[in-house]
């Protein structure tokens, strides 16, 4: 029987495993120990480490307002599982939560309540505006709703009516990128966008915003539009 | 004297007398007003309850609503009739097909169009699927309120299957805009029937599993049995219908009493309770799931051939292939898309049996292409008035259980 | 629905009992509507209740602008034994929008009447708790009237993104 001896590649798994065993026993010394430490320890700044861990264990707050709340409940469900990312601990108390997922339409009566709860949350805190109704006015552009931008700072807007759980997950992952310190590019950078902004003439730019706003319902008969 | 010297300690202990009166237990407590909500861990939406309690016993509860008021009825007046459907669907956000059905029913009454039979059967299939889905969410969140947290995941698993079916037929999981005036917007695709059959085969077993999980659990039984019962006459005076009334013993169901959309062709039973306490309410809703599965199976077996929307081209869009050949179809299409159909002046109130009770829609038409008034009679709005008499002199924990069994949907209450 | 003749019979009986209460009857497309004078609302509802219409399905308001009298309150009653519906309509003008309450007969009219007050401004005399229910307590105006503007906000687009929309307004 021939016994073949080969030198194993030091990055081979078995070699590393034996090295780790030796280190744990206290058998590694000197240069080998230094090399081992270099390979298995990562250096980073404190803030990066903290933000990495923050991004992976957010406590969202149960803030379901309307239809989007049901889709938010289904990301806790099994198909799109938010526990994969460590975010399944929904806390009811604002003192214990650090993410406010505004899911649903914000009415005039509710806005001061939300602001108060947002103020009660401790720093650092983030907010996701889920759905069309709180990001813009959504389907209902009328007297009773308030866009959430008007009274609190929002980090991520998730469009949809209601957004699919996968869409909300996408928004959540974007927020996680933002928390961990590498915020995603805005759409202008991503698509190298030029010429898609509303081109306003200088008069319009100087004029009042309400005149130039193209999405305000002016009232009157619009004959079925 | 050491610390272990027990004799003086025992002497001191025996000298303490406990008298309930002087400690205040025998007399009436001070009333405490506790504000529950609008943001609270119970997952029923933004409902604010001002409870006046004496100790742990509730003496009065005043619900304060309006925290998700969206002005849906006002918005609906600004839009043409078919554009009202997506707006009105978002009212009671768990039973969106029912909202659309009530509105379409009212407009069909005003227009006097007839809905073809295939469309009626398709509507029934989607309505019953929506009823099951609403009961799933109710069961999951109610069990969550009671503390049986794992029910939440099981129920939402069923919900995902049902939403897959909705996505197959209309492209959207929620607020699908599937029901249109005169029928449904599209026929069901290939594969829908087989997936639906598979769901119907699975669902009764799953419902049995949920019953097994909950019904022999001592904690669930203690919290639900005998708590907050209310007799049927009281409920009728307040205007309560639906599973709450059926749990109290009155077998009133609009699907049987005043059948709409070919419900009279299906053979199903109505679960009725005896006592009217929380346990009966839970059992009635749970039993309704089996009946809904039966209805879906019958509708699927008997699905007739035919158009899926009324052939009246003044009301419904012509099929796309006709646009290439027929001039009238083109003109109808143009008029319908730009202006919408006009409804002759009149008023109509159409009521259907939603998962929570009688869901009615009142439409006033003034001859133009937009409704002059749309009002949804939401069952949860009326049921909330029954909360105060139900929980009087019950514990706070009973109130949470009752609120869960009441199944209020704040979107419908606040509109 | 009671058919047209049934409706006339009911109207006749009610007119005999309360002089001047029934203004008009209407039966169209299977729907029976009794239009009555507002001050006779509790009496008419009581008589209909005794006739069997014991369930108040819905109480809501309608704004008939520009027809006068402008504000209407509709009561949808249902007879559960014979599965029959009848509607009662009471119209008031905006100058004196007062209607007696129906909460004595139907305790479930509490919240709907508050909603009609909130949305249209119709005051129900004798209501135990006449306050706004859906809008904030200090809101001015009655939103669902036809001459109340829909309102709305300009949507945040790219052109107004930098101007700090929301912070200055």
CSV table of C-alpha atoms in Angstrom, one decimal, chain A residues 80-218:
chain,number,residue,atom,x,y,z
A,80,UNK,CA,-41.7,36.8,3.9
A,81,UNK,CA,-40.2,36.2,7.2
A,82,UNK,CA,-38.8,39.3,8.9
A,83,UNK,CA,-37.2,37.2,11.5
A,84,UNK,CA,-34.6,36.2,9.0
A,85,UNK,CA,-33.2,39.7,9.5
A,86,UNK,CA,-33.6,39.8,13.2
A,87,UNK,CA,-36.5,42.3,13.2
A,88,UNK,CA,-39.3,40.1,14.5
A,89,UNK,CA,-39.4,41.6,17.9
A,90,UNK,CA,-42.3,44.0,17.5
A,91,UNK,CA,-42.6,46.2,20.6
A,92,UNK,CA,-45.7,48.0,21.6
A,93,UNK,CA,-44.1,50.6,23.8
A,94,UNK,CA,-42.3,53.5,22.0
A,95,UNK,CA,-39.6,53.5,24.7
A,96,UNK,CA,-38.5,50.1,23.6
A,97,UNK,CA,-38.8,50.4,19.9
A,98,UNK,CA,-36.5,52.1,17.4
A,99,UNK,CA,-38.4,51.8,14.1
A,100,UNK,CA,-41.8,53.3,13.4
A,101,UNK,CA,-43.4,51.7,10.4
A,102,UNK,CA,-46.2,54.0,9.6
A,103,UNK,CA,-48.5,51.6,7.8
A,104,UNK,CA,-51.7,53.2,6.6
A,105,UNK,CA,-53.5,56.5,6.2
A,106,UNK,CA,-52.7,59.2,8.7
A,107,UNK,CA,-55.8,61.2,9.5
A,108,UNK,CA,-55.9,64.7,10.9
A,109,UNK,CA,-56.9,63.4,14.3
A,110,UNK,CA,-54.1,60.8,14.4
A,111,UNK,CA,-51.2,63.0,13.3
A,112,UNK,CA,-50.5,64.6,16.7
A,113,UNK,CA,-50.7,61.2,18.4
A,114,UNK,CA,-48.1,59.8,16.0
A,115,UNK,CA,-45.9,62.8,16.5
A,116,UNK,CA,-46.1,62.3,20.2
A,117,UNK,CA,-45.2,58.7,20.0
A,118,UNK,CA,-42.3,59.4,17.7
A,119,UNK,CA,-41.1,61.9,20.2
A,120,UNK,CA,-41.3,59.4,22.9
A,121,UNK,CA,-39.0,57.0,21.0
A,122,UNK,CA,-35.4,57.1,22.1
A,123,UNK,CA,-32.6,58.0,19.7
A,124,UNK,CA,-31.5,56.5,17.4
A,125,UNK,CA,-34.8,56.0,15.7
A,126,UNK,CA,-35.9,55.6,12.1
A,127,UNK,CA,-39.2,55.8,10.4
A,128,UNK,CA,-40.6,54.0,7.4
A,129,UNK,CA,-43.6,55.4,5.6
A,130,UNK,CA,-45.3,52.4,4.2
A,131,UNK,CA,-47.9,52.7,1.5
A,132,UNK,CA,-49.1,55.4,-0.7
A,133,UNK,CA,-51.4,57.1,1.8
A,134,UNK,CA,-48.8,58.2,4.3
A,135,UNK,CA,-46.0,58.8,1.7
A,136,UNK,CA,-48.0,61.0,-0.5
A,137,UNK,CA,-51.8,61.3,-0.1
A,138,UNK,CA,-52.4,58.0,-1.9
A,139,UNK,CA,-55.8,57.3,-3.3
A,140,UNK,CA,-57.5,59.9,-1.0
A,141,UNK,CA,-56.3,63.4,-1.7
A,142,UNK,CA,-58.7,65.1,0.6
A,143,UNK,CA,-59.4,67.1,3.7
A,144,UNK,CA,-59.0,64.3,6.2
A,145,UNK,CA,-55.4,63.0,5.5
A,146,UNK,CA,-52.0,64.4,6.2
A,147,UNK,CA,-48.9,63.2,4.4
A,148,UNK,CA,-46.5,61.9,7.0
A,149,UNK,CA,-43.6,64.1,5.7
A,150,UNK,CA,-45.4,67.1,7.1
A,151,UNK,CA,-44.9,66.3,10.7
A,152,UNK,CA,-42.1,63.9,11.1
A,153,UNK,CA,-38.9,62.9,9.3
A,154,UNK,CA,-39.1,59.8,7.3
A,155,UNK,CA,-36.2,57.7,6.2
A,156,UNK,CA,-37.7,55.3,3.7
A,157,UNK,CA,-40.9,55.6,1.7
A,158,UNK,CA,-42.4,52.4,0.4
A,159,UNK,CA,-44.9,52.9,-2.4
A,160,UNK,CA,-47.8,50.6,-3.1
A,161,UNK,CA,-51.4,50.4,-2.1
A,162,UNK,CA,-50.8,48.2,-0.1
A,163,UNK,CA,-47.2,47.4,-0.9
A,164,UNK,CA,-46.6,43.7,-1.3
A,165,UNK,CA,-44.8,42.1,1.6
A,166,UNK,CA,-41.8,41.7,-0.7
A,167,UNK,CA,-41.9,45.4,-1.5
A,168,UNK,CA,-42.0,46.3,2.2
A,169,UNK,CA,-39.1,43.9,2.7
A,170,UNK,CA,-37.2,45.7,0.0
A,171,UNK,CA,-37.8,49.0,1.8
A,172,UNK,CA,-36.7,47.5,5.0
A,173,UNK,CA,-33.5,46.2,3.5
A,174,UNK,CA,-32.8,49.6,2.1
A,175,UNK,CA,-33.3,51.1,5.5
A,176,UNK,CA,-30.9,48.5,6.9
A,177,UNK,CA,-28.3,49.5,4.4
A,178,UNK,CA,-28.9,53.1,5.4
A,179,UNK,CA,-28.5,52.2,9.1
A,180,UNK,CA,-25.4,50.2,8.5
A,181,UNK,CA,-23.7,53.1,6.9
A,182,UNK,CA,-23.9,52.6,3.2
A,183,UNK,CA,-27.1,54.3,2.1
A,184,UNK,CA,-28.3,53.3,-1.3
A,185,UNK,CA,-27.9,55.7,-4.2
A,186,UNK,CA,-30.9,57.8,-5.0
A,187,UNK,CA,-32.6,57.1,-8.2
A,188,UNK,CA,-30.8,59.9,-10.0
A,189,UNK,CA,-27.4,58.2,-9.3
A,190,UNK,CA,-28.6,54.8,-10.1
A,191,UNK,CA,-30.2,55.5,-13.4
A,192,UNK,CA,-27.9,58.4,-14.3
A,193,UNK,CA,-31.1,60.3,-14.7
A,194,UNK,CA,-31.2,63.5,-16.7
A,195,UNK,CA,-34.2,65.3,-17.9
A,196,UNK,CA,-36.8,63.4,-15.9
A,197,UNK,CA,-37.4,66.3,-13.5
A,198,UNK,CA,-40.3,68.5,-14.1
A,199,UNK,CA,-38.9,71.3,-16.2
A,200,UNK,CA,-40.2,74.5,-14.9
A,201,UNK,CA,-40.0,77.8,-16.6
A,202,UNK,CA,-38.3,80.5,-14.5
A,203,UNK,CA,-41.7,82.2,-13.9
A,204,UNK,CA,-43.1,79.0,-12.5
A,205,UNK,CA,-40.1,78.6,-10.3
A,206,UNK,CA,-40.5,82.0,-8.9
A,207,UNK,CA,-44.3,81.7,-8.6
A,208,UNK,CA,-46.1,80.0,-5.7
A,209,UNK,CA,-45.8,76.3,-5.3
A,210,UNK,CA,-49.6,75.7,-5.3
A,211,UNK,CA,-49.9,77.0,-8.8
A,212,UNK,CA,-47.2,74.8,-10.2
A,213,UNK,CA,-48.4,71.7,-8.3
A,214,UNK,CA,-49.9,69.4,-10.8
A,215,UNK,CA,-51.6,67.1,-8.5
A,216,UNK,CA,-53.8,69.3,-6.5
A,217,UNK,CA,-57.5,68.8,-7.2
A,218,UNK,CA,-58.7,72.2,-8.2
